[in-house]
Coordinates of C-alpha atoms in Angstrom, one line a residue:
Chain A
M1 CA -19.0 -21.7 -10.0
G2 CA -18.7 -18.1 -8.8
I3 CA -15.4 -16.2 -8.8
I4 CA -15.8 -15.3 -5.1
E5 CA -17.3 -17.8 -2.6
T6 CA -17.5 -17.5 0.9
Q7 CA -18.8 -20.0 3.7
G8 CA -19.6 -19.0 7.0
L9 CA -17.0 -16.2 6.8
T10 CA -16.6 -14.6 10.3
K11 CA -14.1 -12.0 11.5
R12 CA -13.9 -10.7 15.2
Y13 CA -11.7 -8.3 16.8
G14 CA -11.9 -9.1 20.5
Q15 CA -15.5 -8.3 21.3
V16 CA -16.2 -6.6 18.1
T17 CA -17.8 -8.6 15.3
A18 CA -16.7 -7.2 11.9
L19 CA -18.2 -10.0 9.7
E20 CA -20.8 -12.7 11.0
G21 CA -21.3 -16.0 9.2
L22 CA -21.1 -14.6 5.6
D23 CA -22.2 -17.0 2.8
L24 CA -21.7 -15.5 -0.6
V25 CA -21.4 -16.6 -4.2
L26 CA -20.4 -13.8 -6.6
D27 CA -20.2 -14.1 -10.5
D28 CA -18.2 -12.0 -12.7
G29 CA -19.4 -8.6 -13.8
V30 CA -19.6 -5.6 -11.6
T31 CA -20.7 -6.4 -8.1
G32 CA -21.5 -3.5 -5.7
L33 CA -21.0 -4.0 -2.0
V34 CA -23.0 -1.7 0.1
G35 CA -23.2 -0.9 3.7
A36 CA -22.8 1.8 6.3
N37 CA -19.4 2.8 7.5
G38 CA -18.3 -0.2 9.7
A39 CA -20.6 -2.7 8.1
G40 CA -17.5 -4.8 7.2
K41 CA -17.0 -4.1 3.6
S42 CA -13.2 -3.3 3.8
T43 CA -12.8 -6.2 6.2
L44 CA -14.3 -8.6 3.7
I45 CA -11.9 -7.3 0.9
K46 CA -8.9 -7.7 3.1
I47 CA -9.8 -11.2 4.0
L48 CA -10.3 -12.1 0.5
L49 CA -6.9 -10.7 -0.4
G50 CA -5.4 -12.8 2.3
L51 CA -4.2 -9.7 4.3
L52 CA -6.4 -10.4 7.2
G53 CA -7.0 -13.9 8.6
A54 CA -10.7 -14.9 9.2
T55 CA -11.8 -16.0 12.4
Q56 CA -13.9 -18.8 11.3
G57 CA -15.2 -20.0 7.9
T58 CA -13.5 -20.2 4.5
A59 CA -13.5 -18.3 1.3
Q60 CA -12.2 -18.9 -2.2
V61 CA -11.3 -16.3 -5.0
F62 CA -11.1 -18.1 -8.5
G63 CA -11.1 -21.3 -6.7
H64 CA -8.0 -20.5 -4.6
D65 CA -8.4 -20.8 -0.9
I66 CA -7.7 -17.5 1.0
R67 CA -5.6 -19.2 3.7
A68 CA -3.5 -21.5 1.5
E69 CA -3.2 -19.8 -1.8
G70 CA -3.1 -16.0 -0.9
A71 CA -0.2 -15.4 -3.2
Q72 CA -2.0 -16.8 -6.3
I73 CA -5.1 -14.8 -5.3
R74 CA -3.0 -11.7 -5.2
T75 CA -1.5 -12.3 -8.7
L76 CA -5.0 -12.4 -10.1
V77 CA -6.6 -9.5 -8.4
G78 CA -6.1 -5.8 -8.2
Y79 CA -6.8 -3.7 -5.1
M80 CA -7.5 0.0 -4.7
P81 CA -7.7 0.8 -0.9
E82 CA -10.0 3.4 0.5
H83 CA -7.2 5.3 2.3
D84 CA -4.2 7.3 0.9
C85 CA -1.5 5.0 -0.4
L86 CA 0.6 7.0 -2.8
P87 CA 4.1 8.2 -1.9
P88 CA 4.1 11.9 -2.4
D89 CA 7.8 12.2 -3.7
V90 CA 7.3 9.9 -6.8
R91 CA 6.0 10.6 -10.3
A92 CA 2.8 8.6 -11.1
I93 CA 4.4 7.0 -14.1
D94 CA 7.4 5.7 -12.1
F95 CA 5.0 4.3 -9.3
V96 CA 2.7 2.6 -11.6
V97 CA 5.6 1.0 -13.4
H98 CA 7.1 -0.1 -10.1
M99 CA 3.8 -1.6 -9.0
A100 CA 3.6 -3.5 -12.3
R101 CA 7.0 -4.9 -11.7
M102 CA 5.9 -5.9 -8.2
S103 CA 3.0 -7.9 -9.8
G104 CA 5.6 -9.8 -11.9
L105 CA 5.5 -7.9 -15.3
P106 CA 8.8 -7.7 -17.2
P107 CA 10.3 -4.3 -17.5
T108 CA 9.3 -3.4 -20.9
A109 CA 5.7 -4.7 -20.5
A110 CA 5.5 -2.8 -17.2
R111 CA 6.3 0.5 -18.8
E112 CA 4.0 0.0 -21.7
R113 CA 1.0 -1.1 -19.5
A114 CA 1.6 1.7 -17.0
A115 CA 1.4 4.3 -19.8
D116 CA -1.7 2.7 -21.1
V117 CA -3.6 2.4 -18.0
L118 CA -2.7 5.9 -16.8
R119 CA -4.3 7.0 -20.1
H120 CA -7.3 4.9 -19.6
V121 CA -8.0 6.3 -16.0
G122 CA -7.6 9.9 -17.6
L123 CA -4.1 11.0 -16.2
A124 CA -2.3 12.3 -19.3
E125 CA 0.5 14.8 -18.8
E126 CA -0.2 14.8 -15.2
R127 CA 1.5 11.4 -15.0
Y128 CA 5.1 13.0 -15.2
R129 CA 4.3 15.1 -12.0
L130 CA 5.0 14.1 -8.3
M131 CA 1.9 12.6 -6.8
G132 CA 2.2 14.7 -3.6
G133 CA 0.8 17.6 -5.7
Y134 CA -2.2 15.8 -7.0
S135 CA -5.7 16.7 -6.2
T136 CA -8.2 14.1 -4.7
G137 CA -9.5 13.1 -8.0
M138 CA -6.1 12.6 -9.6
K139 CA -5.0 10.5 -6.6
Q140 CA -8.1 8.3 -7.1
R141 CA -7.2 7.9 -10.7
A142 CA -3.5 6.9 -9.8
K143 CA -4.8 4.5 -7.2
L144 CA -7.0 2.9 -9.7
A145 CA -4.2 2.7 -12.4
Q146 CA -2.1 0.8 -10.0
A147 CA -4.8 -1.7 -9.4
L148 CA -5.3 -2.3 -13.1
V149 CA -1.8 -2.1 -14.3
H150 CA -1.0 -6.0 -14.2
D151 CA -4.3 -6.7 -16.1
P152 CA -6.1 -8.5 -13.1
R153 CA -9.0 -10.7 -13.5
L154 CA -10.7 -9.0 -10.7
V155 CA -10.4 -5.6 -9.1
F156 CA -11.4 -4.8 -5.5
L157 CA -12.3 -1.1 -5.5
D158 CA -12.7 0.2 -1.9
E159 CA -14.8 3.5 -2.0
P160 CA -13.4 4.8 -5.4
T161 CA -15.7 7.8 -5.4
N162 CA -14.7 9.0 -1.8
G163 CA -14.0 12.7 -1.6
L164 CA -14.7 13.4 -5.3
D165 CA -17.0 16.2 -6.6
P166 CA -20.0 15.4 -8.4
A167 CA -18.5 15.6 -11.9
A168 CA -15.4 13.6 -10.9
R169 CA -17.7 11.0 -9.2
D170 CA -19.7 10.5 -12.4
D171 CA -16.3 10.1 -14.3
M172 CA -15.2 7.6 -11.8
L173 CA -18.4 5.6 -11.9
A174 CA -18.4 5.7 -15.7
L175 CA -14.9 4.2 -15.5
V176 CA -15.9 1.5 -13.0
S177 CA -18.7 0.5 -15.3
K178 CA -16.3 0.6 -18.2
I179 CA -13.8 -1.7 -16.4
G180 CA -16.4 -4.3 -15.9
R181 CA -18.0 -4.1 -19.4
E182 CA -15.3 -3.1 -21.8
F183 CA -12.1 -4.2 -20.0
G184 CA -13.5 -7.4 -19.2
I185 CA -12.3 -7.2 -15.6
S186 CA -14.6 -8.3 -12.9
V187 CA -15.2 -5.6 -10.3
L188 CA -16.1 -5.7 -6.6
V189 CA -16.9 -2.1 -5.7
T190 CA -17.8 -0.7 -2.3
S191 CA -19.7 2.4 -1.4
H192 CA -21.9 3.7 1.3
L193 CA -23.9 5.5 -1.3
L194 CA -26.6 3.2 -2.7
G195 CA -27.6 5.3 -5.7
E196 CA -24.1 5.2 -7.1
L197 CA -24.0 1.3 -7.0
E198 CA -27.5 1.1 -8.4
R199 CA -26.1 2.8 -11.6
V200 CA -23.0 0.8 -12.3
S201 CA -23.4 -2.8 -10.8
D202 CA -25.0 -6.0 -12.3
H203 CA -25.2 -7.4 -8.7
V204 CA -25.6 -5.8 -5.3
V205 CA -24.6 -7.2 -2.0
V206 CA -25.9 -5.5 1.1
L207 CA -24.1 -5.8 4.3
D208 CA -25.3 -4.5 7.5
G209 CA -23.3 -4.8 10.8
G210 CA -21.2 -7.7 9.3
R211 CA -24.1 -9.7 8.2
L212 CA -25.4 -10.4 4.8
L213 CA -28.7 -8.5 4.4
R214 CA -29.3 -9.5 0.7
S215 CA -27.3 -10.4 -2.4
S216 CA -29.1 -10.3 -5.6
A217 CA -29.1 -8.7 -9.2
T218 CA -29.5 -5.0 -9.3
T219 CA -32.7 -5.5 -11.5
E220 CA -34.4 -7.4 -8.5
F221 CA -33.6 -4.6 -6.1
T222 CA -35.3 -2.1 -8.5
S223 CA -38.2 -4.5 -9.5
D224 CA -41.9 -3.7 -9.4
T225 CA -43.2 -3.8 -5.9
G226 CA -47.0 -4.6 -7.1
L227 CA -48.0 -1.3 -5.4
L228 CA -49.6 1.6 -7.3
L229 CA -48.9 5.2 -6.4
V230 CA -51.5 7.8 -7.0
E231 CA -51.3 11.5 -6.8
V232 CA -54.3 13.9 -6.9
L233 CA -54.9 17.5 -7.0
G234 CA -57.9 19.4 -5.8
D235 CA -59.5 21.9 -3.3
G236 CA -59.0 21.2 0.3
D237 CA -57.5 18.1 1.3
A238 CA -57.8 16.1 -1.9
Q239 CA -55.6 13.3 -1.0
T240 CA -57.6 12.4 2.1
A241 CA -61.0 12.6 0.3
M242 CA -59.6 10.4 -2.4
G243 CA -58.2 7.9 0.1
E244 CA -61.5 7.6 2.0
R245 CA -63.6 7.2 -1.2
L246 CA -61.1 4.5 -2.4
A247 CA -61.4 2.7 0.9
A248 CA -65.2 2.8 0.6
H249 CA -64.8 1.0 -2.6
G250 CA -63.0 -1.7 -0.8
I251 CA -59.5 -0.8 -2.1
P252 CA -56.8 -1.1 0.6
C253 CA -54.7 2.1 0.5
R254 CA -52.7 4.3 2.8
P255 CA -51.1 7.8 2.5
R256 CA -47.2 8.0 1.7
G257 CA -46.2 11.6 1.8
Q258 CA -48.0 13.5 -0.8
L259 CA -49.1 10.1 -2.7
I260 CA -51.6 7.5 -2.0
E261 CA -50.2 3.9 -1.9
I262 CA -52.6 1.4 -3.1
N263 CA -52.1 -2.3 -2.2
A264 CA -54.5 -4.3 -4.5
P265 CA -52.4 -6.5 -6.7
G266 CA -54.3 -8.5 -9.2
R267 CA -57.3 -6.5 -9.6
A268 CA -57.9 -6.1 -13.3
D269 CA -60.3 -3.1 -13.0
L270 CA -58.1 -1.2 -10.7
H271 CA -57.0 1.5 -13.1
D272 CA -60.4 2.2 -14.2
L273 CA -61.8 2.2 -10.6
I274 CA -59.1 4.8 -9.6
R275 CA -60.0 7.0 -12.5
D276 CA -63.9 6.8 -11.9
T277 CA -63.2 7.4 -8.1
A278 CA -61.2 10.6 -9.0
V279 CA -64.1 11.9 -11.2
E280 CA -66.5 11.1 -8.3
V281 CA -64.5 13.0 -5.8
G282 CA -63.9 15.8 -8.2
V283 CA -60.2 15.8 -8.0
G284 CA -57.6 16.0 -10.7
L285 CA -55.5 12.7 -11.2
V286 CA -52.0 13.9 -11.6
R287 CA -50.1 10.6 -11.4
L288 CA -50.9 7.0 -11.5
A289 CA -47.8 4.8 -11.4
A290 CA -46.3 1.4 -10.6
D291 CA -44.0 1.7 -7.6
H292 CA -40.4 0.6 -8.2
R293 CA -38.1 -0.6 -5.4
R294 CA -35.0 1.1 -4.6
I295 CA -32.0 -0.3 -3.0
E296 CA -32.6 2.0 0.0
D297 CA -35.8 0.1 0.7
V298 CA -34.1 -3.1 1.1
F299 CA -31.9 -1.5 3.6
R300 CA -34.6 0.0 5.5
E301 CA -36.5 -3.3 5.6
G302 CA -33.6 -5.2 6.6
A303 CA -32.5 -2.9 9.3
G304 CA -36.1 -2.8 10.6
H305 CA -36.2 -6.5 10.6
G306 CA -32.9 -6.7 12.5
A307 CA -34.1 -4.3 15.2
A308 CA -37.2 -6.4 15.7
H309 CA -35.2 -9.3 16.9
Chain B
M1 CA -6.8 6.6 -31.0
A2 CA -5.6 8.9 -28.5
Q3 CA -7.2 12.2 -28.7
P4 CA -5.5 15.5 -27.6
T5 CA -6.8 16.8 -24.2
E6 CA -9.4 19.3 -24.9
G7 CA -9.5 22.7 -23.1
P8 CA -8.4 23.3 -19.5
R9 CA -10.3 20.5 -17.9
S10 CA -8.0 17.8 -16.8
G11 CA -8.9 14.0 -16.6
V12 CA -10.7 13.5 -19.8
I13 CA -11.1 9.8 -20.3
H14 CA -9.5 8.8 -23.7
D15 CA -11.1 5.9 -25.5
I16 CA -8.4 3.9 -27.1
G17 CA -9.7 0.6 -26.2
Y18 CA -8.3 -1.7 -23.5
R19 CA -5.6 -4.2 -24.4
P20 CA -5.4 -7.1 -22.0
Y21 CA -2.1 -8.3 -21.1
T22 CA -1.1 -11.8 -22.4
G23 CA 2.6 -11.8 -22.0
P24 CA 4.5 -13.6 -19.3
R25 CA 4.3 -13.1 -15.7
L26 CA 7.5 -13.5 -13.7
G27 CA 7.6 -14.9 -10.1
T28 CA 8.1 -13.4 -6.8
G29 CA 11.9 -13.6 -7.3
A30 CA 11.7 -11.1 -10.1
A31 CA 9.4 -8.8 -8.0
A32 CA 11.8 -9.0 -5.1
R33 CA 14.8 -8.2 -7.5
S34 CA 12.8 -5.2 -8.7
L35 CA 11.8 -4.0 -5.2
F36 CA 15.5 -4.3 -4.1
V37 CA 16.9 -2.3 -7.0
T38 CA 14.2 0.3 -6.7
G39 CA 14.9 0.5 -2.9
L40 CA 18.6 0.9 -3.5
L41 CA 18.1 3.6 -6.1
N42 CA 15.6 5.4 -3.7
A43 CA 18.0 5.4 -0.9
Y44 CA 20.2 7.7 -3.1
G45 CA 17.2 9.7 -4.2
I46 CA 17.0 8.3 -7.6
G47 CA 13.6 7.8 -8.9
R48 CA 12.4 10.3 -6.3
S49 CA 11.9 14.1 -6.4
G50 CA 15.0 16.2 -7.2
R51 CA 15.3 17.4 -3.7
A52 CA 15.4 13.9 -2.3
K53 CA 18.8 13.5 -4.2
G54 CA 20.5 16.3 -2.4
L55 CA 21.4 15.0 1.0
P56 CA 22.5 11.6 0.1
M57 CA 24.6 12.8 -2.9
T58 CA 26.1 15.7 -0.7
L59 CA 27.1 13.1 2.1
L60 CA 28.6 10.6 -0.5
A61 CA 30.7 13.5 -1.8
M62 CA 31.7 14.2 1.8
M63 CA 32.7 10.6 2.2
L64 CA 34.7 10.5 -1.1
V65 CA 36.6 13.7 -0.8
P66 CA 39.0 12.8 2.0
A67 CA 39.8 9.5 0.2
A68 CA 40.4 11.4 -3.0
I69 CA 42.8 13.8 -1.2
M70 CA 44.6 11.0 0.4
V71 CA 45.0 9.2 -3.0
A72 CA 46.3 12.4 -4.5
V73 CA 48.8 12.7 -1.6
M74 CA 49.9 9.1 -1.9
V75 CA 50.4 9.4 -5.7
T76 CA 52.3 12.8 -5.7
L77 CA 54.5 12.1 -2.7
G78 CA 54.7 8.3 -3.2
L79 CA 53.7 7.8 0.3
T80 CA 52.4 4.2 0.6
E81 CA 53.8 2.6 3.9
G82 CA 51.9 3.1 7.1
F83 CA 50.0 6.0 5.6
L84 CA 46.7 4.3 5.2
D85 CA 44.6 2.5 7.5
Y86 CA 41.5 1.1 5.8
G87 CA 39.8 0.0 8.8
S88 CA 39.8 3.2 10.7
Y89 CA 38.3 5.2 7.6
P90 CA 34.7 4.6 8.7
V91 CA 35.4 5.4 12.4
T92 CA 37.0 8.7 11.4
L93 CA 34.0 9.6 9.2
M94 CA 31.5 8.2 11.7
L95 CA 29.4 11.4 11.8
V96 CA 28.8 11.5 8.0
I97 CA 27.9 7.8 8.1
V98 CA 25.5 8.3 11.0
I99 CA 23.8 11.1 9.2
F100 CA 23.4 9.2 6.0
V101 CA 22.0 6.0 7.9
A102 CA 19.7 8.1 9.9
A103 CA 18.4 10.1 7.0
Q104 CA 18.1 7.3 4.5
A105 CA 16.6 4.5 6.5
P106 CA 13.2 6.3 6.8
V107 CA 13.1 6.4 3.0
L108 CA 13.0 2.6 2.9
F109 CA 11.1 1.9 6.1
S110 CA 9.0 4.9 7.0
R111 CA 7.8 6.1 3.6
D112 CA 5.7 3.2 2.7
L113 CA 4.2 2.9 6.2
R114 CA 3.4 6.7 6.4
S115 CA 2.0 7.0 2.8
G116 CA 0.1 3.8 3.1
A117 CA 1.8 2.4 0.1
I118 CA 2.5 -0.8 2.3
S119 CA -1.0 -1.9 1.6
L120 CA -0.4 -1.9 -2.1
Y121 CA 2.8 -3.9 -1.7
L122 CA 1.2 -6.3 0.6
A123 CA -1.9 -6.8 -1.9
R124 CA 0.7 -8.1 -4.3
P125 CA 2.2 -11.6 -4.6
L126 CA 5.4 -10.8 -2.5
P127 CA 4.7 -11.9 1.0
A128 CA 5.3 -9.5 3.9
T129 CA 8.4 -11.4 5.2
S130 CA 10.1 -11.1 1.8
Y131 CA 9.0 -7.5 1.7
A132 CA 10.8 -6.6 5.0
L133 CA 14.0 -8.6 4.1
V134 CA 14.3 -7.1 0.7
R135 CA 13.7 -3.6 2.2
W136 CA 16.5 -4.3 4.6
A137 CA 18.8 -5.7 1.8
S138 CA 18.4 -2.4 0.0
L139 CA 19.4 -0.4 2.8
F140 CA 22.3 -2.7 3.7
V141 CA 23.7 -2.4 0.3
A142 CA 23.2 1.3 0.2
I143 CA 25.1 1.8 3.4
L144 CA 27.8 -0.8 2.1
V145 CA 28.2 1.4 -1.0
F146 CA 28.4 4.6 1.0
I147 CA 31.2 3.2 3.4
G148 CA 32.8 0.8 1.0
L149 CA 33.2 3.1 -2.0
P150 CA 35.6 5.5 -0.5
V151 CA 37.7 2.7 1.0
T152 CA 37.9 1.1 -2.3
V153 CA 38.9 4.4 -3.9
L154 CA 41.8 4.4 -1.3
Y155 CA 42.7 0.9 -2.2
V156 CA 42.7 1.5 -6.0
G157 CA 44.7 4.8 -5.3
A158 CA 47.2 2.8 -3.3
L159 CA 47.7 0.3 -5.9
T160 CA 48.2 3.1 -8.6
A161 CA 50.8 4.7 -6.4
E162 CA 52.6 1.3 -6.5
A163 CA 52.1 0.2 -3.0
D164 CA 52.8 -3.4 -2.0
V165 CA 49.8 -5.4 -3.5
S166 CA 49.6 -8.4 -1.3
E167 CA 49.8 -6.3 2.0
H168 CA 47.2 -3.8 0.8
T169 CA 44.9 -6.5 -0.6
G170 CA 44.9 -8.2 2.7
D171 CA 44.3 -5.0 4.7
Y172 CA 41.6 -3.9 2.3
L173 CA 39.7 -7.2 2.4
A174 CA 39.9 -7.4 6.2
A175 CA 38.6 -3.8 6.3
M176 CA 35.7 -4.7 3.9
V177 CA 34.5 -7.6 5.9
G178 CA 34.3 -5.1 8.9
I179 CA 32.5 -2.7 6.7
V180 CA 30.1 -5.3 5.6
L181 CA 29.3 -6.1 9.3
L182 CA 29.0 -2.5 10.1
S183 CA 26.5 -1.9 7.3
A184 CA 24.5 -4.8 8.4
V185 CA 24.3 -3.6 12.0
L186 CA 23.6 -0.1 11.1
A187 CA 20.9 -1.2 8.6
T188 CA 19.2 -3.3 11.1
L189 CA 19.2 -0.8 14.0
S190 CA 18.3 2.2 11.8
G191 CA 15.6 0.1 9.8
L192 CA 14.0 -0.8 13.3
V193 CA 13.8 2.7 14.5
A194 CA 12.5 4.0 11.1
A195 CA 9.7 1.4 10.9
H196 CA 8.6 2.0 14.4
T197 CA 8.7 5.7 14.5
R198 CA 7.1 6.2 11.0
R199 CA 7.8 9.9 11.1
R200 CA 11.0 10.8 9.2
G201 CA 12.2 13.7 11.6
L202 CA 11.7 11.5 14.7
A203 CA 13.5 8.5 13.1
V204 CA 16.4 10.7 12.1
G205 CA 16.8 12.2 15.6
V206 CA 16.5 8.9 17.4
T207 CA 18.9 7.1 15.1
I208 CA 21.5 9.9 15.3
I209 CA 21.2 10.3 19.0
A210 CA 21.3 6.6 19.7
L211 CA 24.4 6.0 17.5
L212 CA 26.5 9.0 18.7
V213 CA 25.6 8.8 22.2
S214 CA 26.3 5.1 22.4
T215 CA 29.7 5.7 20.8
G216 CA 30.4 8.6 23.0
V217 CA 29.5 6.6 26.0
V218 CA 32.0 3.7 24.9
S219 CA 34.8 6.2 24.5
A220 CA 34.3 7.8 27.8
V221 CA 33.8 4.7 29.8
Q222 CA 36.7 3.1 28.3
A223 CA 38.8 6.1 28.9
I224 CA 37.9 6.0 32.6
T225 CA 38.1 2.1 33.0
S226 CA 41.6 1.9 31.4
Q227 CA 42.9 4.5 33.7
Q228 CA 41.7 2.5 36.6
G229 CA 43.0 -0.5 35.0
N230 CA 39.7 -2.3 34.8
E231 CA 39.9 -3.7 31.2
T232 CA 37.0 -6.1 31.4
A233 CA 34.6 -3.3 32.1
G234 CA 36.0 -1.4 29.1
L235 CA 35.6 -4.6 26.9
V236 CA 31.9 -5.1 28.1
V237 CA 30.9 -1.4 27.3
G238 CA 32.5 -1.8 23.8
L239 CA 29.7 -4.0 22.9
L240 CA 27.2 -1.1 23.1
S241 CA 28.0 0.8 20.0
P242 CA 27.8 -0.6 16.4
F243 CA 31.1 1.2 15.6
S244 CA 33.1 -0.1 18.6
L245 CA 31.5 -3.6 18.2
V246 CA 32.5 -3.9 14.6
D247 CA 35.9 -2.2 15.3
G248 CA 36.6 -4.9 17.8
V249 CA 35.8 -7.7 15.5
Q250 CA 38.0 -6.4 12.7
A251 CA 40.9 -5.6 15.2
E252 CA 40.9 -8.8 16.9
L253 CA 39.7 -11.4 14.4
L254 CA 40.8 -9.7 11.1
G255 CA 44.1 -8.3 12.1
G256 CA 43.1 -4.6 11.6
Q257 CA 43.9 -1.6 13.7
S258 CA 41.5 -0.5 16.4
S259 CA 40.3 3.0 16.6
F260 CA 39.0 2.7 20.2
M261 CA 40.9 2.7 23.4
V262 CA 40.2 -0.8 24.7
P263 CA 40.0 -3.2 21.8
P264 CA 39.3 -7.0 22.5
D265 CA 42.9 -8.6 23.1
T266 CA 41.9 -12.2 23.1
T267 CA 40.3 -14.4 20.4
G268 CA 37.4 -15.1 23.0
W269 CA 36.4 -11.5 23.3
G270 CA 36.9 -11.2 19.6
L271 CA 34.4 -14.1 19.1
L272 CA 32.0 -12.5 21.6
Y273 CA 32.1 -9.3 19.7
L274 CA 31.2 -11.1 16.4
V275 CA 28.5 -13.1 18.1
V276 CA 27.0 -10.0 19.3
C277 CA 27.2 -8.5 16.0
L278 CA 25.4 -11.3 14.3
A279 CA 22.9 -11.7 17.1
V280 CA 21.9 -8.0 16.8
V281 CA 21.3 -8.4 13.0
A282 CA 19.3 -11.7 13.4
A283 CA 17.2 -10.4 16.2
G284 CA 16.6 -7.0 14.4
L285 CA 15.5 -8.8 11.3
W286 CA 13.2 -11.0 13.3
L287 CA 11.7 -8.0 14.7
L288 CA 11.3 -6.4 11.4
V289 CA 9.7 -9.4 9.8
R290 CA 7.3 -9.7 12.6
Y291 CA 6.4 -6.0 12.4
Y292 CA 5.6 -6.0 8.8
R293 CA 3.6 -9.2 9.1
K294 CA 1.4 -7.3 11.5
Q295 CA 0.8 -4.5 9.0
A296 CA -0.9 -6.7 6.6
G297 CA -4.2 -6.5 8.7
R298 CA -4.2 -2.7 8.8

């Protein structure tokens, strides 16, 4: 059984549909939730936390129903919202201790864990400063600390890399990955940047306009497509010459940017044939590589698919 | 183990290994108590920035100084009879109370909404309803301490000046019941304003104006109607300000002295004043709870 399961989860705001018939089963580990702004990522998280009511459908987190057992779910999960959520006139240490107490930790344990967690997210001496004076990167760390302080079994991280510079972004992604792999806390992390999630998550869920586009392991997204990519170099229009010759040999191919995409899976002599063809045409063979998918491709296919309807 | 931070670059992630928490987890009751205490301390600026302590502490001192002077006078001159009126102390220092209430209600009701921290609270086990009620309780007790402390100082001072214990105890307790009611009404009204305006400056302004203007209107209208001999109109107008409302209850039902021109003179009017007090608190709490339940979806 998955840690998160949804059945036909739908959320409408008047005429606007934020989520449409979402069926999901998510296991532990790091799960990336991808979608454009407004795809329904934050709405899904809020429904799972029991903060928003679903219009239709049901969902369970750790087997607890979102409608009836919201309080139990909220003891087991941590939440880092997308927007600002830190009072400016409080020190990070005091705030994180307070939040630990709000999750039911006794006073001494709350203080110990707050200090520990702030160290883990990389707030050292800064934790004794008022949070109003924090940079965006420090605020994101403090937000993450309050989500982890009660040692949840699952954390929802809504756009944790938002507004960070590239170095801070890398640090945050490393931290997210660490939470999932070393801390043993499952993570549901959202982003509108696909490349980021490709790096940290075991599993990726793609939402588009409130619908589930795809949910599968990250390795599947980046699997071999069965296509071969060839790049040639030579006088004049080497690419066209090579392509025409390949077609003459009965190999289906088409140009893709500066490359030639060859779609002939299962032909054992394909590599030799390409090499020989290149020699015939008199061009230099620069690259001959298997084509790997990227998460973006799924998005593009899915969006194109949706438009065709 | 923890390594020292290297160089000027902040945010180095130390690798000390993650320790899961296996200890006890207390229920929502403990969380509510913690929220209550934190809120109460925050209302006096404790646990917040140094600057946040300035105003509440200054105002508290302003509340206590007259009481301290009166105690000094009582003790040195041995004045104990007819010198003290516990019930009128809050009305005399109304301006200080109004400023405290207006300035500190936003600490408990606007701050979380404005900073967005409300979503962190609501993502934790304590339900929105309990959150709203606990916030109100913090403000209520903060105001109760603010008004009740100087009155208690007066009472203790009177006892040290060897005043009549039974008489003073009766007066003091009656005044304290009135102060509890006043604190509840003020907490409810200022909390509602602060939650709905969200901006501290706006909330402060609206609360001060509402409380002072309503009390001013009551005094003015009562002065006019009593000259015209229309007592009923004066009594009805007295329902409009929290200060005259609670003053009426403690004057008629608790045997205190009124500080307003037209206090209720029958038990019926006294009861009506009491019912209006309680209705304001009940309706206000219902609105607050409803408001915070809506915040969950934001």
